[in-house]
Amino acid sequence: VTASFAALFWSMVLLSAVMLVAALFLCQVLQTSLLDPTVDGATKEWVYRYYGTPSRSLWSVFELTFSGGWPNYARPLVEEVNAGYAAFFAVYIAGVTFAMFRIITALFLKDTLTVASADMEEMIHEKMRDKAAFAQKLLDFFMAADISGDGYLTVEEFDAILQDERVKAYLSILELDTFQTRQLFEMLDDGDQKVSMEEFVKGALRLKGQARSRDVVAMMHDFNKLSKKIDAMHTELQPALTQFSI
């Protein structure tokens, strides 16, 4: 946000400088028209009202730049004073009201999108750091729970460490529900009645979060177990099916 406002600030500074130069130019060159006897009094009064002093001229240029009613400030000069002012207003309107405004808008959007992209990258890195820190905490828990030191957790080891209320509180902080130990172990297990370090970390990362995520993981786990049973049955029945087909 700060970078966006900085870009907007410097854009407005540039635009203000352009308007000031245009205002001083009109104020200076129109002084001769105020002294010109060929210009009627009503026109001179109008010129002085809008461009007679630097402050009046600056306010008029501000209005014709932002109000969209620039012909009201240009036509009297072109028709009553000098047609050459048409060239000045054509360049000013084309260069400032159309071109410069669009360039400023593009630069403002570019800086805003750049900052937003940087913020997104920072969020991604932060998420990755959080995930790495979470995985490290899971590894610490696994090493503490692996009493046998064989690199695997059995349901007995898993149940034993979860008897400690402090461990339950620790896992709750990690957003892992330990209300049903057996169900949690089965979600982490791939069917061999023991959980490796890799299975534990990957499974816990999937289980982290709301109950809805745990339900999905439970369904995936049941599906994987059913798929393995079907494959085993197919392997056992394959010889009989082959013999029957013969």
Coordinates of N, CA, C and O in Angstrom, one line a residue, residues 62-214:
F62 N -6.5 23.8 -13.7 CA -6.9 22.6 -12.8 C -8.3 22.2 -13.2 O -8.6 21.0 -13.4
E63 N -9.2 23.1 -13.4 CA -10.6 22.7 -13.7 C -10.7 22.1 -15.1 O -11.4 21.1 -15.3
L64 N -10.0 22.7 -16.1 CA -10.1 22.2 -17.5 C -9.4 20.8 -17.6 O -9.7 20.0 -18.5
T65 N -8.5 20.6 -16.7 CA -7.8 19.3 -16.7 C -8.6 18.1 -16.1 O -8.7 17.0 -16.7
F66 N -9.3 18.4 -15.0 CA -10.0 17.4 -14.3 C -11.5 17.4 -14.5 O -12.2 16.3 -14.2
S67 N -12.1 18.5 -14.9 CA -13.6 18.5 -14.9 C -14.1 17.9 -16.2 O -15.3 17.5 -16.2
G68 N -13.3 17.8 -17.3 CA -13.8 17.3 -18.5 C -14.5 18.4 -19.3 O -14.9 18.1 -20.5
G69 N -14.7 19.6 -18.8 CA -15.3 20.7 -19.5 C -14.3 21.7 -20.1 O -14.6 22.9 -20.1
W70 N -13.2 21.1 -20.6 CA -12.1 22.0 -21.1 C -12.6 22.9 -22.3 O -12.0 24.0 -22.4
P71 N -13.6 22.5 -23.1 CA -13.9 23.5 -24.2 C -14.5 24.8 -23.7 O -14.3 25.8 -24.4
N72 N -15.1 24.8 -22.5 CA -15.6 26.1 -21.9 C -14.4 27.0 -21.6 O -14.7 28.2 -21.5
Y73 N -13.2 26.5 -21.4 CA -12.1 27.3 -21.0 C -11.2 27.6 -22.2 O -10.4 28.5 -22.2
A74 N -11.5 26.9 -23.3 CA -10.6 27.1 -24.5 C -11.4 27.8 -25.7 O -10.8 28.7 -26.3
R75 N -12.6 27.6 -25.9 CA -13.3 28.1 -27.0 C -13.3 29.7 -27.0 O -13.1 30.3 -28.1
P76 N -13.6 30.3 -25.9 CA -13.6 31.8 -25.9 C -12.3 32.4 -26.4 O -12.2 33.4 -27.1
L77 N -11.2 31.7 -25.9 CA -9.8 32.2 -26.3 C -9.6 32.0 -27.8 O -9.1 32.9 -28.5
V78 N -10.0 30.9 -28.3 CA -9.8 30.5 -29.8 C -10.7 31.4 -30.6 O -10.2 31.9 -31.7
E79 N -12.0 31.7 -30.2 CA -12.9 32.4 -31.1 C -12.8 33.9 -30.9 O -13.0 34.7 -31.9
E80 N -12.5 34.4 -29.7 CA -12.5 35.8 -29.4 C -11.2 36.5 -29.3 O -11.1 37.7 -29.5
V81 N -10.1 35.7 -29.0 CA -8.8 36.3 -28.8 C -7.9 36.0 -30.0 O -7.5 36.9 -30.7
N82 N -7.5 34.7 -30.1 CA -6.6 34.3 -31.2 C -6.8 32.8 -31.5 O -6.8 32.0 -30.5
A83 N -6.9 32.5 -32.7 CA -7.2 31.1 -33.1 C -5.9 30.2 -32.8 O -6.1 29.0 -32.8
G84 N -4.8 30.9 -32.6 CA -3.6 30.1 -32.4 C -3.6 29.3 -31.1 O -2.9 28.3 -30.9
Y85 N -4.5 29.7 -30.1 CA -4.7 29.0 -28.9 C -5.2 27.6 -29.1 O -5.1 26.8 -28.2
A86 N -5.8 27.4 -30.2 CA -6.3 26.0 -30.5 C -5.2 25.0 -30.5 O -5.4 23.9 -30.1
A87 N -4.0 25.4 -31.0 CA -2.9 24.5 -31.1 C -2.4 24.2 -29.6 O -2.1 23.0 -29.3
F88 N -2.4 25.2 -28.8 CA -2.0 25.0 -27.4 C -2.9 24.0 -26.7 O -2.4 23.0 -26.1
F89 N -4.2 24.2 -26.8 CA -5.1 23.4 -26.1 C -5.2 22.0 -26.7 O -5.4 21.0 -26.0
A90 N -5.0 21.9 -28.0 CA -4.9 20.5 -28.7 C -3.8 19.7 -28.1 O -3.9 18.5 -27.8
V91 N -2.6 20.4 -28.0 CA -1.4 19.7 -27.5 C -1.6 19.3 -26.0 O -1.3 18.2 -25.5
Y92 N -2.1 20.3 -25.2 CA -2.3 20.1 -23.8 C -3.3 19.0 -23.5 O -3.1 18.1 -22.7
I93 N -4.5 19.0 -24.1 CA -5.5 18.0 -23.9 C -5.0 16.6 -24.3 O -5.2 15.6 -23.6
A94 N -4.4 16.6 -25.5 CA -3.9 15.3 -26.0 C -2.8 14.8 -25.1 O -2.7 13.6 -24.9
G95 N -1.9 15.7 -24.7 CA -0.7 15.2 -24.0 C -1.0 15.0 -22.5 O -0.3 14.1 -21.9
V96 N -1.9 15.8 -21.9 CA -2.1 15.7 -20.5 C -3.4 14.9 -20.1 O -3.3 13.8 -19.5
T97 N -4.5 15.4 -20.6 CA -5.8 14.8 -20.2 C -5.9 13.3 -20.7 O -6.5 12.5 -20.0
F98 N -5.3 13.0 -21.9 CA -5.5 11.7 -22.4 C -4.2 10.9 -22.1 O -4.2 9.9 -21.4
A99 N -3.1 11.3 -22.7 CA -1.8 10.5 -22.6 C -1.3 10.4 -21.2 O -1.1 9.3 -20.7
M100 N -1.1 11.5 -20.6 CA -0.4 11.5 -19.2 C -1.3 10.8 -18.2 O -0.8 10.0 -17.4
F101 N -2.6 11.0 -18.2 CA -3.5 10.4 -17.3 C -3.4 8.8 -17.4 O -3.4 8.1 -16.5
R102 N -3.4 8.4 -18.7 CA -3.3 7.0 -18.9 C -1.9 6.4 -18.5 O -1.9 5.3 -18.0
I103 N -0.9 7.1 -18.7 CA 0.4 6.7 -18.3 C 0.5 6.6 -16.8 O 1.0 5.6 -16.2
I104 N 0.0 7.6 -16.1 CA 0.0 7.6 -14.6 C -0.8 6.4 -14.1 O -0.4 5.8 -13.2
T105 N -2.0 6.2 -14.7 CA -2.8 5.1 -14.3 C -2.1 3.7 -14.5 O -2.1 2.9 -13.7
A106 N -1.4 3.6 -15.7 CA -0.6 2.4 -15.9 C 0.5 2.2 -14.9 O 0.7 1.1 -14.4
L107 N 1.2 3.3 -14.6 CA 2.3 3.2 -13.7 C 1.8 2.8 -12.3 O 2.4 2.0 -11.6
F108 N 0.7 3.4 -11.9 CA 0.1 3.2 -10.6 C -0.3 1.7 -10.5 O 0.0 1.0 -9.5
L109 N -1.0 1.2 -11.6 CA -1.4 -0.2 -11.5 C -0.2 -1.1 -11.5 O -0.2 -2.2 -10.9
K110 N 0.9 -0.8 -12.3 CA 2.1 -1.6 -12.4 C 2.7 -1.7 -11.0 O 3.1 -2.8 -10.5
D111 N 2.9 -0.6 -10.3 CA 3.5 -0.6 -9.0 C 2.6 -1.4 -8.0 O 3.1 -2.1 -7.2
T112 N 1.3 -1.2 -8.1 CA 0.4 -1.9 -7.2 C 0.4 -3.4 -7.4 O 0.5 -4.2 -6.5
L113 N 0.5 -3.8 -8.7 CA 0.5 -5.3 -9.0 C 1.9 -5.8 -8.6 O 2.0 -7.0 -8.2
T114 N 3.0 -5.0 -8.8 CA 4.3 -5.5 -8.4 C 4.3 -5.7 -6.9 O 4.9 -6.8 -6.4
V115 N 3.8 -4.8 -6.1 CA 3.7 -5.0 -4.6 C 2.9 -6.2 -4.3 O 3.2 -6.9 -3.4
A116 N 1.7 -6.3 -4.9 CA 0.9 -7.4 -4.6 C 1.6 -8.8 -4.9 O 1.4 -9.7 -4.2
S117 N 2.3 -8.8 -6.0 CA 3.1 -10.0 -6.4 C 4.1 -10.3 -5.4 O 4.3 -11.5 -5.0
A118 N 4.8 -9.3 -4.9 CA 5.8 -9.5 -3.8 C 5.2 -10.0 -2.6 O 5.8 -10.8 -1.9
D119 N 4.0 -9.4 -2.2 CA 3.3 -9.9 -1.0 C 2.9 -11.3 -1.2 O 3.0 -12.1 -0.2
M120 N 2.5 -11.7 -2.4 CA 2.1 -13.1 -2.6 C 3.3 -14.0 -2.5 O 3.2 -15.1 -1.9
E121 N 4.5 -13.6 -3.0 CA 5.7 -14.4 -2.9 C 6.0 -14.6 -1.4 O 6.4 -15.7 -1.0
E122 N 5.9 -13.5 -0.7 CA 6.2 -13.6 0.8 C 5.3 -14.5 1.5 O 5.7 -15.3 2.4
M123 N 4.0 -14.5 1.1 CA 3.0 -15.4 1.8 C 3.4 -16.8 1.4 O 3.3 -17.7 2.3
I124 N 3.8 -17.1 0.2 CA 4.2 -18.5 -0.2 C 5.4 -18.9 0.6 O 5.4 -20.1 1.1
H125 N 6.4 -18.1 0.7 CA 7.6 -18.4 1.5 C 7.2 -18.6 3.0 O 7.8 -19.6 3.6
E126 N 6.3 -17.8 3.5 CA 5.9 -18.0 4.9 C 5.2 -19.3 5.1 O 5.4 -20.0 6.1
K127 N 4.3 -19.7 4.1 CA 3.6 -20.9 4.2 C 4.6 -22.1 4.2 O 4.5 -23.1 4.9
M128 N 5.6 -22.0 3.3 CA 6.6 -23.0 3.2 C 7.4 -23.2 4.5 O 7.7 -24.3 5.0
R129 N 7.8 -22.0 5.1 CA 8.5 -22.0 6.4 C 7.6 -22.7 7.5 O 8.1 -23.4 8.3
D130 N 6.4 -22.3 7.5 CA 5.4 -22.9 8.5 C 5.3 -24.4 8.3 O 5.3 -25.1 9.3
K131 N 5.2 -24.8 7.1 CA 5.1 -26.3 6.8 C 6.4 -27.0 7.2 O 6.3 -28.1 7.8
A132 N 7.6 -26.4 7.0 CA 8.8 -27.0 7.4 C 8.9 -27.1 8.9 O 9.4 -28.1 9.4
A133 N 8.5 -26.0 9.6 CA 8.6 -26.0 11.0 C 7.6 -27.0 11.6 O 7.9 -27.7 12.6
F134 N 6.4 -27.2 11.0 CA 5.4 -28.2 11.4 C 6.0 -29.6 11.3 O 5.8 -30.4 12.1
A135 N 6.6 -29.8 10.1 CA 7.2 -31.2 9.9 C 8.3 -31.5 10.9 O 8.4 -32.6 11.3
Q136 N 9.1 -30.5 11.2 CA 10.1 -30.7 12.2 C 9.5 -31.1 13.6 O 10.0 -32.0 14.3
K137 N 8.4 -30.4 14.0 CA 7.8 -30.7 15.2 C 7.2 -32.1 15.2 O 7.3 -32.9 16.2
L138 N 6.7 -32.5 14.0 CA 6.2 -33.9 13.9 C 7.3 -34.9 14.1 O 7.2 -36.0 14.7
L139 N 8.5 -34.6 13.5 CA 9.6 -35.5 13.6 C 10.1 -35.6 15.1 O 10.4 -36.7 15.5
D140 N 10.1 -34.5 15.8 CA 10.4 -34.5 17.2 C 9.5 -35.4 18.0 O 9.9 -36.2 18.8
F141 N 8.2 -35.3 17.7 CA 7.2 -36.1 18.3 C 7.4 -37.6 18.0 O 7.3 -38.5 18.9
F142 N 7.7 -37.9 16.7 CA 7.9 -39.3 16.3 C 9.1 -39.9 17.0 O 9.0 -41.0 17.5
M143 N 10.2 -39.1 17.1 CA 11.4 -39.7 17.8 C 11.1 -39.9 19.3 O 11.6 -40.9 19.8
A144 N 10.3 -39.1 19.9 CA 10.0 -39.3 21.3 C 9.0 -40.5 21.5 O 9.1 -41.2 22.5
A145 N 8.2 -40.7 20.5 CA 7.2 -41.8 20.6 C 7.8 -43.2 20.3 O 7.4 -44.2 20.7
D146 N 8.9 -43.2 19.4 CA 9.5 -44.4 19.0 C 10.4 -44.9 20.1 O 11.6 -44.8 20.1
I147 N 9.8 -45.6 21.1 CA 10.5 -46.1 22.2 C 11.5 -47.2 21.8 O 12.6 -47.2 22.3
S148 N 11.1 -48.0 20.9 CA 12.0 -49.1 20.5 C 13.2 -48.6 19.6 O 14.2 -49.3 19.5
G149 N 13.0 -47.5 19.0 CA 14.1 -46.9 18.2 C 14.3 -47.6 16.9 O 15.4 -47.5 16.3
D150 N 13.3 -48.3 16.4 CA 13.4 -49.0 15.1 C 13.0 -48.2 13.9 O 13.0 -48.7 12.8
G151 N 12.5 -47.0 14.2 CA 12.1 -46.2 13.1 C 10.6 -46.4 12.7 O 10.2 -45.8 11.7
Y152 N 9.9 -47.1 13.5 CA 8.5 -47.3 13.3 C 7.7 -47.1 14.6 O 8.2 -47.4 15.7
L153 N 6.5 -46.7 14.4 CA 5.6 -46.6 15.6 C 4.5 -47.7 15.5 O 3.9 -47.9 14.5
T154 N 4.4 -48.5 16.6 CA 3.3 -49.4 16.7 C 2.1 -48.8 17.4 O 2.3 -47.7 18.0
V155 N 1.0 -49.4 17.3 CA -0.2 -48.8 17.9 C 0.0 -48.8 19.5 O -0.5 -47.9 20.1
E156 N 0.8 -49.7 20.0 CA 1.0 -49.7 21.5 C 1.9 -48.5 21.8 O 1.6 -47.8 22.8
E157 N 2.9 -48.2 21.1 CA 3.8 -47.1 21.3 C 3.0 -45.8 21.1 O 3.1 -44.8 21.9
F158 N 2.2 -45.8 20.1 CA 1.4 -44.6 19.8 C 0.4 -44.3 21.0 O 0.2 -43.2 21.4
D159 N -0.3 -45.4 21.4 CA -1.2 -45.3 22.5 C -0.6 -44.9 23.8 O -1.1 -44.1 24.6
A160 N 0.6 -45.4 24.0 CA 1.3 -45.1 25.3 C 1.7 -43.7 25.4 O 1.5 -43.1 26.5
I161 N 2.2 -43.1 24.4 CA 2.7 -41.7 24.5 C 1.5 -40.8 24.5 O 1.6 -39.7 25.1
L162 N 0.3 -41.2 24.0 CA -0.8 -40.3 24.0 C -1.6 -40.4 25.4 O -2.5 -39.7 25.6
Q163 N -1.1 -41.2 26.3 CA -1.6 -41.2 27.6 C -1.2 -39.9 28.4 O -1.8 -39.6 29.4
D164 N -0.1 -39.3 27.9 CA 0.4 -38.1 28.6 C -0.4 -36.9 28.1 O -0.5 -36.6 26.9
E165 N -1.0 -36.2 29.0 CA -1.9 -35.1 28.7 C -1.1 -34.0 28.0 O -1.6 -33.2 27.2
R166 N 0.2 -33.8 28.4 CA 1.0 -32.8 27.7 C 1.2 -33.1 26.2 O 1.2 -32.2 25.4
V167 N 1.3 -34.4 25.9 CA 1.5 -34.8 24.5 C 0.2 -34.5 23.8 O 0.2 -34.0 22.6
K168 N -0.9 -34.8 24.4 CA -2.2 -34.5 23.7 C -2.4 -33.0 23.5 O -2.8 -32.6 22.4
A169 N -2.0 -32.2 24.5 CA -2.1 -30.7 24.3 C -1.1 -30.3 23.2 O -1.5 -29.4 22.4
Y170 N 0.1 -30.9 23.1 CA 1.0 -30.5 22.1 C 0.5 -30.8 20.7 O 0.5 -30.0 19.8
L171 N -0.2 -32.0 20.5 CA -0.7 -32.4 19.2 C -2.0 -31.5 18.9 O -2.2 -31.2 17.8
S172 N -2.7 -31.1 20.0 CA -3.8 -30.2 19.7 C -3.3 -28.8 19.2 O -4.0 -28.2 18.3
I173 N -2.2 -28.4 19.7 CA -1.6 -27.1 19.2 C -1.2 -27.3 17.7 O -1.4 -26.4 16.9
L174 N -0.8 -28.5 17.4 CA -0.5 -28.8 16.0 C -1.7 -29.1 15.1 O -1.6 -29.5 14.0
E175 N -2.9 -28.9 15.7 CA -4.2 -29.1 15.0 C -4.4 -30.6 14.7 O -5.0 -30.9 13.6
L176 N -4.0 -31.5 15.5 CA -4.2 -32.9 15.3 C -5.1 -33.4 16.4 O -4.7 -33.4 17.6
D177 N -6.2 -34.0 16.1 CA -7.2 -34.5 17.1 C -6.8 -35.8 17.6 O -6.6 -36.8 16.8
T178 N -6.6 -36.0 18.9 CA -6.2 -37.3 19.5 C -7.3 -37.9 20.2 O -7.1 -38.7 21.1
F179 N -8.6 -37.6 20.0 CA -9.7 -38.1 20.7 C -9.8 -39.6 20.6 O -10.1 -40.3 21.5
Q180 N -9.6 -40.1 19.4 CA -9.7 -41.5 19.1 C -8.3 -42.0 18.6 O -8.0 -41.8 17.4
T181 N -7.6 -42.6 19.5 CA -6.2 -42.9 19.2 C -6.1 -44.0 18.1 O -5.4 -43.9 17.2
R182 N -7.0 -45.0 18.2 CA -7.0 -46.1 17.2 C -7.3 -45.6 15.8 O -6.6 -45.9 14.9
Q183 N -8.3 -44.7 15.7 CA -8.7 -44.2 14.4 C -7.6 -43.3 13.9 O -7.3 -43.4 12.7
L184 N -6.9 -42.5 14.7 CA -5.9 -41.7 14.2 C -4.7 -42.5 13.7 O -4.1 -42.2 12.7
F185 N -4.4 -43.6 14.5 CA -3.3 -44.5 14.0 C -3.6 -45.1 12.7 O -2.7 -45.2 11.8
E186 N -4.8 -45.6 12.5 CA -5.2 -46.2 11.3 C -5.2 -45.3 10.1 O -4.9 -45.7 9.0
M187 N -5.5 -44.0 10.4 CA -5.4 -43.0 9.3 C -3.9 -42.8 8.8 O -3.7 -42.6 7.7
L188 N -3.0 -43.0 9.8 CA -1.6 -42.8 9.4 C -1.0 -44.1 8.9 O 0.0 -44.1 8.1
D189 N -1.5 -45.3 9.2 CA -1.0 -46.6 8.9 C -1.4 -46.9 7.4 O -2.5 -46.6 7.0
D190 N -0.5 -47.6 6.7 CA -0.8 -48.0 5.3 C -1.3 -49.5 5.3 O -1.4 -50.1 4.2
G191 N -1.5 -50.1 6.5 CA -2.0 -51.4 6.5 C -1.1 -52.5 7.1 O -1.5 -53.6 7.3
D192 N 0.2 -52.1 7.4 CA 1.1 -53.1 8.0 C 1.2 -53.0 9.5 O 2.1 -53.6 10.1
Q193 N 0.3 -52.3 10.2 CA 0.2 -52.2 11.6 C 1.4 -51.5 12.2 O 1.6 -51.6 13.4
K194 N 2.0 -50.7 11.5 CA 3.1 -49.9 12.0 C 3.3 -48.7 11.1 O 3.0 -48.7 9.9
V195 N 3.7 -47.6 11.7 CA 3.8 -46.3 11.0 C 5.3 -45.9 10.9 O 5.9 -45.7 11.9
S196 N 5.7 -45.7 9.7 CA 7.1 -45.2 9.5 C 7.2 -43.7 9.7 O 6.1 -43.0 9.8
M197 N 8.4 -43.2 9.8 CA 8.5 -41.7 10.0 C 7.9 -41.0 8.8 O 7.2 -40.0 9.0
E198 N 8.1 -41.5 7.6 CA 7.6 -40.8 6.4 C 6.0 -40.9 6.4 O 5.4 -39.9 6.1
E199 N 5.5 -42.0 6.7 CA 4.0 -42.2 6.8 C 3.4 -41.2 7.8 O 2.4 -40.6 7.6
F200 N 4.1 -41.1 9.0 CA 3.6 -40.3 10.0 C 3.6 -38.8 9.6 O 2.6 -38.1 9.8
V201 N 4.7 -38.3 9.1 CA 4.8 -36.9 8.7 C 3.8 -36.6 7.6 O 3.0 -35.6 7.6
K202 N 3.8 -37.4 6.5 CA 2.9 -37.1 5.4 C 1.4 -37.2 5.9 O 0.6 -36.4 5.5
G203 N 1.1 -38.2 6.7 CA -0.3 -38.4 7.1 C -0.7 -37.2 8.0 O -1.8 -36.7 7.9
A204 N 0.2 -36.8 8.9 CA -0.1 -35.7 9.8 C -0.3 -34.4 9.1 O -1.2 -33.6 9.4
L205 N 0.5 -34.2 8.0 CA 0.3 -33.0 7.2 C -1.0 -33.0 6.6 O -1.7 -31.9 6.4
R206 N -1.5 -34.2 6.1 CA -2.9 -34.2 5.5 C -4.0 -34.0 6.6 O -5.0 -33.4 6.3
L207 N -3.7 -34.5 7.8 CA -4.7 -34.4 8.8 C -4.8 -33.1 9.5 O -5.8 -32.7 10.1
K208 N -3.8 -32.2 9.3 CA -3.7 -30.9 10.0 C -4.9 -30.1 9.5 O -5.1 -29.9 8.3
G209 N -5.7 -29.5 10.4 CA -6.7 -28.6 10.0 C -8.1 -29.0 10.6 O -8.2 -29.7 11.6
Q210 N -9.1 -28.7 9.8 CA -10.5 -28.9 10.3 C -10.9 -30.3 10.2 O -10.3 -31.2 9.5
A211 N -12.0 -30.7 10.9 CA -12.5 -32.0 10.9 C -12.9 -32.5 9.5 O -12.8 -33.7 9.2
R212 N -13.3 -31.6 8.7 CA -13.7 -32.0 7.3 C -12.5 -32.6 6.6 O -12.7 -33.5 5.8
S213 N -11.3 -32.0 6.8 CA -10.1 -32.6 6.2 C -9.9 -34.0 6.7 O -9.5 -34.9 5.9
R214 N -10.1 -34.2 8.0 CA -9.8 -35.5 8.5 C -10.8 -36.5 8.0 O -10.5 -37.7 7.7

